[in-house]
Amino acid sequence: MKIVKCCFLFFFLLTYANLSTAQIVKISDPNAAPITNYNYHDAFAPFFYTKNGTEYRAASGEPGPKYWQNKANYKLAVHLNEETNEISGYEILDYTNNSPQKLDFIWMQLDQNLFKKESRGSAIVPVAGSRNAGHGQDFDAGYKIKSVKLLAGLKEEKEIDVKYIVNDTRMQIFLPKEIAANGGALKVKIEYSFISPEYGSDRMGVLATKNGKIFTVAQWFPRVCVYDDIMGWNTMPYTGPGEFYLEYGDIDFSVTASSKIIVVGSGELVNPQEVYTPAQMKRWALAANSDKTIIIRSAEEVTDEQSRPTSKKELTWHFKIKNTRDAAWGASASFIIDAAKMNLPSGKKSLAISAYPIESNGDTAWARSTEYVKKSIEFNSAKWYEFSYPAATNVAGVVGGMEYPGIVFCGAKAKKRRLMGCYRP
């Protein structure tokens, strides 16, 4: 034991003797500055203004004197198959290149490909599951791209096949001729289809009710990626949790479905007389001038065949929305529909609309939805920025809460404050 103690003491003295005077002071002086990696320049670096301004964008991020944005107008026509959950049709992208660069290809977002088993988004879903995917549904997911063609000729009568490549949630389209800078344009027609997921990353899906499925449909057409002065083409793959960076433009879209189905969508329904009964058209006229909720289609009428036009097996619903980055829609035979007028600060009027099944009805639930929408839009329009669109629609469905231009999807079981807090159309 004495030998062990002597060895330990000898080791300690030897170690202590090898310390420099400066090191001894640091150990023994309680007032000495601690050893640290602190760097004054890193701590006070200018993180907010990371670069000087340019002619396109000021250092503050505000538009500069030569600021530009590209524009994307869409014309869409799709068919909803209620039995198979398939949505099929075509889009025509009318794209304007306002950038100072020529573009010899364009990139498109294919968000539905997230729900494929081999997608990047599926690969990062935790074992315990996540709201940012398809809840493990095994189905024939993703876009089926049938054709990609350029439209040419004075009347766009020529359709020219072009090469394209799909990589996960993106598609690159190669152009036979560059799009000119500073206002050059092209039109691309894409034929496609996909099967809607039952639960689509809490942004879309299909909810079964006793009177029919409720389709809440978003990310439903290939959308052009943004080309900007910061990143060029913004082609980050969609993995579920991210929001959407999109070009602005006008969207004209049509949805054809069984005549028993009611469709609500972003923007203005331009053919209401073709898809509602004469009695319902009178109620719409009342709602446009009423501060109180007007029932367009009541709970009692949901199961009444006379509450729908019966002269055709299918009806086409035609919507238009201007200066928008996106559009979405909901569809169901089970919808109760009600609406009320919204009063905007400029004196303009808009409509608050709600669509929900009998299961969601009730004085503490969706029967007050339109009242909540109206109050929310009117309050925020006065306080922040006036609501831009002709209607704000709330749709009950499988989605917990997701906003799109002119329309929101909220949980069908939402009530009271939870329902009130859902409106950001």
Short mmCIF file of C-alpha atoms in Angstrom, two decimals:
data_model
loop_
_atom_site.label_atom_id
_atom_site.label_comp_id
_atom_site.label_asym_id
_atom_site.label_seq_id
_atom_site.Cartn_x
_atom_site.Cartn_y
_atom_site.Cartn_z
CA MET A 1 0.00 0.00 0.00
CA LYS A 2 2.84 2.43 0.84
CA ILE A 3 4.40 1.72 -2.53
CA VAL A 4 1.10 2.59 -4.30
CA LYS A 5 0.75 5.87 -2.40
CA CYS A 6 4.34 6.85 -3.18
CA CYS A 7 3.83 6.13 -6.87
CA PHE A 8 0.66 8.25 -6.98
CA LEU A 9 2.39 11.14 -5.19
CA PHE A 10 5.36 10.94 -7.54
CA PHE A 11 3.03 11.01 -10.61
CA PHE A 12 1.12 14.02 -9.26
CA LEU A 13 4.28 16.00 -8.52
CA LEU A 14 5.73 15.16 -11.91
CA THR A 15 2.56 16.31 -13.69
CA TYR A 16 2.27 19.50 -11.65
CA ALA A 17 5.95 20.31 -12.24
CA ASN A 18 5.41 20.17 -16.02
CA LEU A 19 2.68 22.82 -15.97
CA SER A 20 3.73 26.25 -17.15
CA THR A 21 3.43 29.26 -14.90
CA ALA A 22 0.55 30.56 -17.06
CA GLN A 23 -1.34 27.31 -16.69
CA ILE A 24 -0.90 27.32 -12.94
CA VAL A 25 -2.30 30.84 -12.78
CA LYS A 26 -5.37 29.81 -14.84
CA ILE A 27 -6.08 26.90 -12.56
CA SER A 28 -5.50 28.69 -9.31
CA ASP A 29 -6.76 32.22 -10.09
CA PRO A 30 -10.56 32.40 -9.65
CA ASN A 31 -10.63 35.77 -11.45
CA ALA A 32 -8.97 34.50 -14.62
CA ALA A 33 -11.09 34.48 -17.82
CA PRO A 34 -12.41 30.99 -18.67
CA ILE A 35 -11.15 29.17 -21.73
CA THR A 36 -13.76 29.65 -24.51
CA ASN A 37 -14.31 29.63 -28.27
CA TYR A 38 -16.20 32.95 -28.09
CA ASN A 39 -15.63 35.18 -31.11
CA TYR A 40 -16.83 38.77 -31.02
CA HIS A 41 -17.17 38.97 -34.80
CA ASP A 42 -19.29 35.81 -34.99
CA ALA A 43 -21.57 36.96 -32.17
CA PHE A 44 -22.33 40.30 -33.80
CA ALA A 45 -22.22 39.30 -37.48
CA PRO A 46 -24.88 40.94 -39.72
CA PHE A 47 -27.16 37.94 -40.19
CA PHE A 48 -30.22 39.91 -41.35
CA TYR A 49 -28.65 41.89 -44.18
CA THR A 50 -26.44 39.21 -45.68
CA LYS A 51 -25.64 41.04 -48.89
CA ASN A 52 -25.87 44.40 -50.55
CA GLY A 53 -28.91 45.25 -52.64
CA THR A 54 -29.15 44.75 -56.39
CA GLU A 55 -31.23 46.39 -59.10
CA TYR A 56 -33.70 43.54 -58.66
CA ARG A 57 -33.96 43.44 -54.87
CA ALA A 58 -32.99 45.95 -52.17
CA ALA A 59 -30.82 44.90 -49.23
CA SER A 60 -33.96 44.97 -47.10
CA GLY A 61 -35.57 42.37 -49.36
CA GLU A 62 -37.97 44.86 -50.95
CA PRO A 63 -38.37 44.87 -54.75
CA GLY A 64 -35.74 46.94 -56.57
CA PRO A 65 -36.28 49.13 -59.65
CA LYS A 66 -35.92 46.14 -62.01
CA TYR A 67 -37.65 43.53 -59.86
CA TRP A 68 -39.40 40.78 -61.81
CA GLN A 69 -41.55 37.72 -61.28
CA ASN A 70 -42.48 35.10 -63.80
CA LYS A 71 -46.18 34.42 -64.33
CA ALA A 72 -48.06 31.14 -64.54
CA ASN A 73 -51.67 30.97 -65.77
CA TYR A 74 -53.42 27.60 -65.80
CA LYS A 75 -56.45 26.18 -67.54
CA LEU A 76 -57.49 22.85 -66.05
CA ALA A 77 -60.22 20.31 -66.74
CA VAL A 78 -60.49 17.15 -64.65
CA HIS A 79 -62.94 14.33 -63.97
CA LEU A 80 -63.59 12.89 -60.49
CA ASN A 81 -64.32 9.16 -60.22
CA GLU A 82 -65.98 8.78 -56.83
CA GLU A 83 -65.70 4.99 -56.86
CA THR A 84 -61.95 4.72 -57.53
CA ASN A 85 -60.87 8.11 -56.09
CA GLU A 86 -59.16 8.84 -59.41
CA ILE A 87 -58.79 12.39 -60.72
CA SER A 88 -57.89 12.60 -64.41
CA GLY A 89 -57.69 15.30 -67.05
CA TYR A 90 -55.36 17.89 -68.47
CA GLU A 91 -53.81 21.25 -67.78
CA ILE A 92 -52.57 24.00 -70.05
CA LEU A 93 -49.79 26.06 -68.52
CA ASP A 94 -49.43 29.55 -70.01
CA TYR A 95 -45.99 30.60 -68.76
CA THR A 96 -44.38 34.03 -69.11
CA ASN A 97 -40.64 34.45 -68.57
CA ASN A 98 -40.10 37.96 -67.21
CA SER A 99 -36.54 37.19 -66.13
CA PRO A 100 -33.49 38.62 -67.93
CA GLN A 101 -32.35 35.07 -68.80
CA LYS A 102 -33.40 32.75 -71.60
CA LEU A 103 -34.82 29.43 -70.39
CA ASP A 104 -34.22 26.23 -72.34
CA PHE A 105 -36.14 24.02 -69.91
CA ILE A 106 -38.71 24.38 -67.14
CA TRP A 107 -39.26 22.47 -63.90
CA MET A 108 -42.61 21.26 -62.58
CA GLN A 109 -43.67 20.15 -59.09
CA LEU A 110 -45.28 16.69 -58.91
CA ASP A 111 -46.45 16.70 -55.29
CA GLN A 112 -48.60 13.56 -55.61
CA ASN A 113 -45.41 11.53 -56.06
CA LEU A 114 -44.77 12.02 -52.34
CA PHE A 115 -47.19 9.17 -51.67
CA LYS A 116 -45.21 6.61 -53.67
CA LYS A 117 -43.47 4.03 -51.52
CA GLU A 118 -40.07 4.86 -53.04
CA SER A 119 -40.35 8.65 -52.61
CA ARG A 120 -37.86 10.64 -50.55
CA GLY A 121 -40.69 11.77 -48.33
CA SER A 122 -41.71 8.18 -47.58
CA ALA A 123 -38.10 7.33 -46.75
CA ILE A 124 -37.91 9.86 -43.92
CA VAL A 125 -41.20 9.01 -42.19
CA PRO A 126 -40.43 7.87 -38.62
CA VAL A 127 -41.25 4.30 -37.67
CA ALA A 128 -43.88 5.64 -35.28
CA GLY A 129 -45.59 7.46 -38.16
CA SER A 130 -46.07 11.13 -39.04
CA ARG A 131 -48.72 13.59 -40.23
CA ASN A 132 -46.40 14.45 -43.14
CA ALA A 133 -47.06 11.44 -45.34
CA GLY A 134 -49.81 9.03 -46.33
CA HIS A 135 -50.24 7.11 -43.07
CA GLY A 136 -48.80 4.01 -44.72
CA GLN A 137 -51.62 3.57 -47.24
CA ASP A 138 -50.67 0.98 -49.86
CA PHE A 139 -52.14 2.11 -53.19
CA ASP A 140 -51.20 3.02 -56.75
CA ALA A 141 -49.91 6.44 -55.76
CA GLY A 142 -48.40 9.30 -57.73
CA TYR A 143 -48.97 11.06 -61.02
CA LYS A 144 -49.45 9.14 -64.24
CA ILE A 145 -48.13 11.53 -66.90
CA LYS A 146 -49.78 10.54 -70.17
CA SER A 147 -48.33 13.24 -72.41
CA VAL A 148 -46.42 16.54 -72.38
CA LYS A 149 -46.84 18.74 -75.44
CA LEU A 150 -46.06 22.28 -76.55
CA LEU A 151 -48.94 24.17 -78.11
CA ALA A 152 -48.04 26.09 -81.25
CA GLY A 153 -49.69 27.79 -84.21
CA LEU A 154 -51.89 30.86 -84.45
CA LYS A 155 -54.77 29.01 -82.84
CA GLU A 156 -52.59 26.63 -80.82
CA GLU A 157 -53.75 23.87 -83.13
CA LYS A 158 -50.34 22.18 -83.20
CA GLU A 159 -49.32 19.87 -80.37
CA ILE A 160 -45.62 19.04 -80.30
CA ASP A 161 -44.33 16.22 -78.10
CA VAL A 162 -41.41 17.24 -75.90
CA LYS A 163 -38.94 15.27 -73.81
CA TYR A 164 -39.26 15.22 -70.07
CA ILE A 165 -37.79 13.41 -67.11
CA VAL A 166 -39.38 12.72 -63.71
CA ASN A 167 -37.25 12.67 -60.58
CA ASP A 168 -39.17 12.02 -57.36
CA THR A 169 -41.55 14.99 -56.93
CA ARG A 170 -40.16 17.01 -59.84
CA MET A 171 -40.37 16.92 -63.61
CA GLN A 172 -37.97 18.65 -66.01
CA ILE A 173 -39.37 19.56 -69.42
CA PHE A 174 -36.84 20.14 -72.19
CA LEU A 175 -37.82 22.77 -74.74
CA PRO A 176 -36.97 22.61 -78.45
CA LYS A 177 -36.59 26.38 -78.41
CA GLU A 178 -35.59 28.69 -75.58
CA ILE A 179 -38.16 30.92 -73.93
CA ALA A 180 -37.00 34.46 -74.63
CA ALA A 181 -36.05 36.74 -71.74
CA ASN A 182 -38.09 39.76 -70.64
CA GLY A 183 -41.53 38.57 -71.66
CA GLY A 184 -41.11 35.40 -73.70
CA ALA A 185 -43.93 32.88 -73.32
CA LEU A 186 -44.94 29.31 -74.02
CA LYS A 187 -47.91 27.01 -73.52
CA VAL A 188 -47.56 23.43 -72.36
CA LYS A 189 -50.36 20.86 -72.26
CA ILE A 190 -50.02 18.00 -69.80
CA GLU A 191 -52.41 15.03 -69.63
CA TYR A 192 -52.29 13.28 -66.29
CA SER A 193 -54.14 11.31 -63.63
CA PHE A 194 -53.66 10.21 -60.04
CA ILE A 195 -55.54 8.42 -57.29
CA SER A 196 -56.20 10.59 -54.27
CA PRO A 197 -54.66 9.34 -51.03
CA GLU A 198 -57.14 8.77 -48.22
CA TYR A 199 -54.89 10.90 -46.02
CA GLY A 200 -52.52 13.18 -47.90
CA SER A 201 -49.97 14.65 -45.49
CA ASP A 202 -52.76 16.56 -43.69
CA ARG A 203 -53.28 18.66 -46.81
CA MET A 204 -55.82 16.62 -48.76
CA GLY A 205 -57.66 13.32 -48.61
CA VAL A 206 -60.94 11.40 -48.61
CA LEU A 207 -63.32 11.12 -45.67
CA ALA A 208 -66.09 8.50 -45.62
CA THR A 209 -69.49 9.70 -44.35
CA LYS A 210 -72.89 8.00 -44.29
CA ASN A 211 -74.06 10.03 -47.29
CA GLY A 212 -70.94 9.81 -49.43
CA LYS A 213 -67.22 10.47 -49.53
CA ILE A 214 -65.83 13.96 -48.94
CA PHE A 215 -62.93 14.77 -51.27
CA THR A 216 -60.65 17.61 -50.16
CA VAL A 217 -58.40 18.05 -53.17
CA ALA A 218 -55.12 19.97 -53.27
CA GLN A 219 -51.74 19.59 -55.00
CA TRP A 220 -53.84 18.16 -57.80
CA PHE A 221 -52.03 19.32 -60.93
CA PRO A 222 -48.38 19.65 -62.00
CA ARG A 223 -47.34 23.19 -61.02
CA VAL A 224 -44.38 25.06 -62.45
CA CYS A 225 -41.52 25.67 -60.04
CA VAL A 226 -40.52 29.23 -59.23
CA TYR A 227 -37.61 30.73 -61.14
CA ASP A 228 -36.28 33.77 -59.24
CA ASP A 229 -33.26 36.05 -58.93
CA ILE A 230 -32.06 34.39 -55.70
CA MET A 231 -31.95 30.65 -56.45
CA GLY A 232 -32.79 30.39 -60.13
CA TRP A 233 -35.01 27.29 -60.36
CA ASN A 234 -36.36 26.35 -56.92
CA THR A 235 -36.45 22.57 -57.19
CA MET A 236 -36.29 21.34 -53.60
CA PRO A 237 -38.12 17.98 -53.51
CA TYR A 238 -41.42 17.86 -51.66
CA THR A 239 -41.16 15.59 -48.60
CA GLY A 240 -44.41 16.42 -46.80
CA PRO A 241 -43.79 19.05 -44.12
CA GLY A 242 -42.83 21.93 -46.43
CA GLU A 243 -45.18 24.64 -47.63
CA PHE A 244 -45.40 25.76 -51.25
CA TYR A 245 -43.46 28.45 -53.13
CA LEU A 246 -45.36 29.11 -56.35
CA GLU A 247 -45.68 31.62 -59.18
CA TYR A 248 -48.71 33.92 -59.32
CA GLY A 249 -51.24 33.97 -62.14
CA ASP A 250 -54.85 33.24 -63.03
CA ILE A 251 -56.37 29.76 -62.70
CA ASP A 252 -59.42 28.66 -64.70
CA PHE A 253 -60.50 25.15 -63.70
CA SER A 254 -63.38 22.75 -64.28
CA VAL A 255 -64.34 19.64 -62.32
CA THR A 256 -66.74 17.09 -63.81
CA ALA A 257 -68.41 14.68 -61.40
CA SER A 258 -71.63 12.78 -60.77
CA SER A 259 -74.65 15.10 -60.66
CA LYS A 260 -75.33 14.06 -57.06
CA ILE A 261 -72.03 15.64 -56.01
CA ILE A 262 -71.60 19.29 -55.02
CA VAL A 263 -68.22 20.91 -55.71
CA VAL A 264 -66.81 23.99 -53.95
CA GLY A 265 -63.53 25.58 -54.97
CA SER A 266 -61.11 28.49 -54.92
CA GLY A 267 -62.42 31.67 -56.50
CA GLU A 268 -65.77 32.23 -58.20
CA LEU A 269 -68.16 29.58 -59.47
CA VAL A 270 -69.02 31.00 -62.90
CA ASN A 271 -71.85 28.62 -63.87
CA PRO A 272 -74.00 28.24 -60.72
CA GLN A 273 -77.24 28.07 -62.70
CA GLU A 274 -76.02 24.86 -64.37
CA VAL A 275 -75.19 23.01 -61.14
CA TYR A 276 -77.74 24.24 -58.57
CA THR A 277 -81.54 24.03 -58.58
CA PRO A 278 -83.69 27.15 -59.17
CA ALA A 279 -84.65 27.16 -55.48
CA GLN A 280 -81.00 27.07 -54.47
CA MET A 281 -80.15 29.91 -56.85
CA LYS A 282 -82.71 32.09 -55.05
CA ARG A 283 -81.03 31.23 -51.74
CA TRP A 284 -77.64 32.18 -53.16
CA ALA A 285 -79.08 35.57 -54.10
CA LEU A 286 -80.34 36.01 -50.53
CA ALA A 287 -76.94 35.01 -49.07
CA ALA A 288 -75.13 37.58 -51.23
CA ASN A 289 -77.03 40.32 -49.37
CA SER A 290 -77.36 38.78 -45.92
CA ASP A 291 -75.18 39.28 -42.84
CA LYS A 292 -76.78 36.19 -41.36
CA THR A 293 -76.13 32.66 -42.56
CA ILE A 294 -78.48 31.45 -45.29
CA ILE A 295 -78.94 27.71 -45.81
CA ILE A 296 -78.41 26.81 -49.47
CA ARG A 297 -78.83 23.07 -49.06
CA SER A 298 -80.18 21.90 -45.71
CA ALA A 299 -79.48 18.74 -43.73
CA GLU A 300 -82.94 17.46 -44.68
CA GLU A 301 -82.20 17.98 -48.38
CA VAL A 302 -78.94 16.02 -48.38
CA THR A 303 -80.81 12.76 -48.94
CA ASP A 304 -83.45 14.34 -51.21
CA GLU A 305 -82.76 13.70 -54.90
CA GLN A 306 -84.68 16.87 -55.78
CA SER A 307 -81.95 18.95 -54.10
CA ARG A 308 -79.75 18.24 -57.11
CA PRO A 309 -80.34 18.80 -60.85
CA THR A 310 -81.43 15.44 -62.22
CA SER A 311 -81.45 16.02 -65.97
CA LYS A 312 -77.84 14.82 -66.40
CA LYS A 313 -75.76 12.01 -64.94
CA GLU A 314 -72.73 14.30 -64.62
CA LEU A 315 -72.23 18.02 -64.14
CA THR A 316 -69.24 20.26 -64.76
CA TRP A 317 -68.35 22.89 -62.15
CA HIS A 318 -66.40 25.86 -63.54
CA PHE A 319 -64.29 28.11 -61.29
CA LYS A 320 -62.00 31.08 -61.88
CA ILE A 321 -59.58 32.75 -59.50
CA LYS A 322 -57.28 35.63 -60.42
CA ASN A 323 -53.83 36.64 -59.19
CA THR A 324 -53.32 33.49 -57.19
CA ARG A 325 -50.51 31.05 -56.55
CA ASP A 326 -52.73 27.97 -56.22
CA ALA A 327 -56.27 26.58 -56.22
CA ALA A 328 -58.01 23.74 -54.37
CA TRP A 329 -61.49 22.21 -54.21
CA GLY A 330 -63.81 19.96 -52.26
CA ALA A 331 -66.51 17.61 -53.52
CA SER A 332 -69.21 15.43 -51.95
CA ALA A 333 -72.81 14.26 -52.23
CA SER A 334 -73.04 14.67 -48.45
CA PHE A 335 -72.57 18.44 -48.28
CA ILE A 336 -74.81 20.82 -46.38
CA ILE A 337 -74.10 24.23 -47.94
CA ASP A 338 -74.64 27.62 -46.32
CA ALA A 339 -73.32 31.13 -46.96
CA ALA A 340 -73.38 34.80 -45.92
CA LYS A 341 -72.17 38.17 -47.18
CA MET A 342 -68.80 39.51 -46.06
CA ASN A 343 -68.31 43.29 -45.83
CA LEU A 344 -64.82 44.47 -46.78
CA PRO A 345 -63.25 47.83 -45.82
CA SER A 346 -63.24 49.15 -49.40
CA GLY A 347 -66.97 48.59 -49.71
CA LYS A 348 -66.56 45.47 -51.81
CA LYS A 349 -68.50 42.33 -50.94
CA SER A 350 -67.41 38.72 -50.78
CA LEU A 351 -69.08 35.46 -49.71
CA ALA A 352 -68.39 33.26 -46.71
CA ILE A 353 -69.31 29.67 -47.58
CA SER A 354 -69.26 26.41 -45.63
CA ALA A 355 -69.60 22.81 -46.86
CA TYR A 356 -69.98 19.98 -44.34
CA PRO A 357 -71.75 16.65 -43.75
CA ILE A 358 -74.68 15.95 -41.44
CA GLU A 359 -72.26 14.40 -38.93
CA SER A 360 -70.57 17.81 -38.52
CA ASN A 361 -73.79 19.80 -38.10
CA GLY A 362 -74.67 21.45 -34.79
CA ASP A 363 -74.87 24.81 -33.03
CA THR A 364 -71.46 24.34 -31.41
CA ALA A 365 -69.92 22.93 -34.58
CA TRP A 366 -70.16 23.50 -38.33
CA ALA A 367 -73.57 25.19 -38.30
CA ARG A 368 -71.59 28.23 -37.09
CA SER A 369 -68.73 27.82 -39.54
CA THR A 370 -69.90 30.53 -41.96
CA GLU A 371 -70.35 32.92 -39.04
CA TYR A 372 -66.74 32.24 -38.01
CA VAL A 373 -65.43 32.65 -41.57
CA LYS A 374 -67.25 35.96 -41.98
CA LYS A 375 -65.98 37.38 -38.69
CA SER A 376 -62.41 36.23 -39.31
CA ILE A 377 -62.18 37.68 -42.83
CA GLU A 378 -63.86 40.96 -41.90
CA PHE A 379 -61.67 41.49 -38.83
CA ASN A 380 -58.37 40.68 -40.53
CA SER A 381 -59.27 42.65 -43.66
CA ALA A 382 -59.78 45.75 -41.52
CA LYS A 383 -56.67 45.20 -39.44
CA TRP A 384 -54.12 43.92 -41.95
CA TYR A 385 -54.95 43.53 -45.63
CA GLU A 386 -58.24 43.31 -47.48
CA PHE A 387 -59.30 39.85 -48.58
CA SER A 388 -58.68 39.51 -52.32
CA TYR A 389 -61.07 36.83 -53.53
CA PRO A 390 -64.82 36.62 -54.32
CA ALA A 391 -65.42 33.85 -51.76
CA ALA A 392 -63.88 32.27 -48.66
CA THR A 393 -64.95 28.65 -48.32
CA ASN A 394 -64.48 26.26 -45.42
CA VAL A 395 -64.74 22.52 -46.11
CA ALA A 396 -65.12 19.80 -43.48
CA GLY A 397 -63.01 16.75 -44.19
CA VAL A 398 -60.16 14.51 -43.14
CA VAL A 399 -57.64 17.38 -43.08
CA GLY A 400 -56.99 18.86 -39.64
CA GLY A 401 -56.41 22.35 -41.00
CA MET A 402 -54.89 23.57 -44.27
CA GLU A 403 -55.30 26.85 -46.12
CA TYR A 404 -55.29 27.59 -49.84
CA PRO A 405 -56.28 30.74 -51.74
CA GLY A 406 -59.98 31.30 -51.15
CA ILE A 407 -60.56 27.94 -49.43
CA VAL A 408 -59.57 26.06 -46.27
CA PHE A 409 -59.92 22.44 -45.19
CA CYS A 410 -60.72 21.81 -41.51
CA GLY A 411 -61.38 18.70 -39.47
CA ALA A 412 -64.95 17.44 -39.73
CA LYS A 413 -65.03 16.90 -35.96
CA ALA A 414 -63.83 20.43 -35.11
CA LYS A 415 -66.02 22.47 -32.76
CA LYS A 416 -66.05 25.83 -30.97
CA ARG A 417 -62.59 27.42 -30.62
CA ARG A 418 -60.88 24.70 -32.60
CA LEU A 419 -63.18 25.41 -35.53
CA MET A 420 -62.96 29.18 -35.08
CA GLY A 421 -59.16 29.05 -35.26
CA CYS A 422 -59.05 27.30 -38.63
CA TYR A 423 -59.75 30.20 -41.00
CA ARG A 424 -56.93 31.51 -43.11
CA PRO A 425 -58.23 31.30 -46.69
#
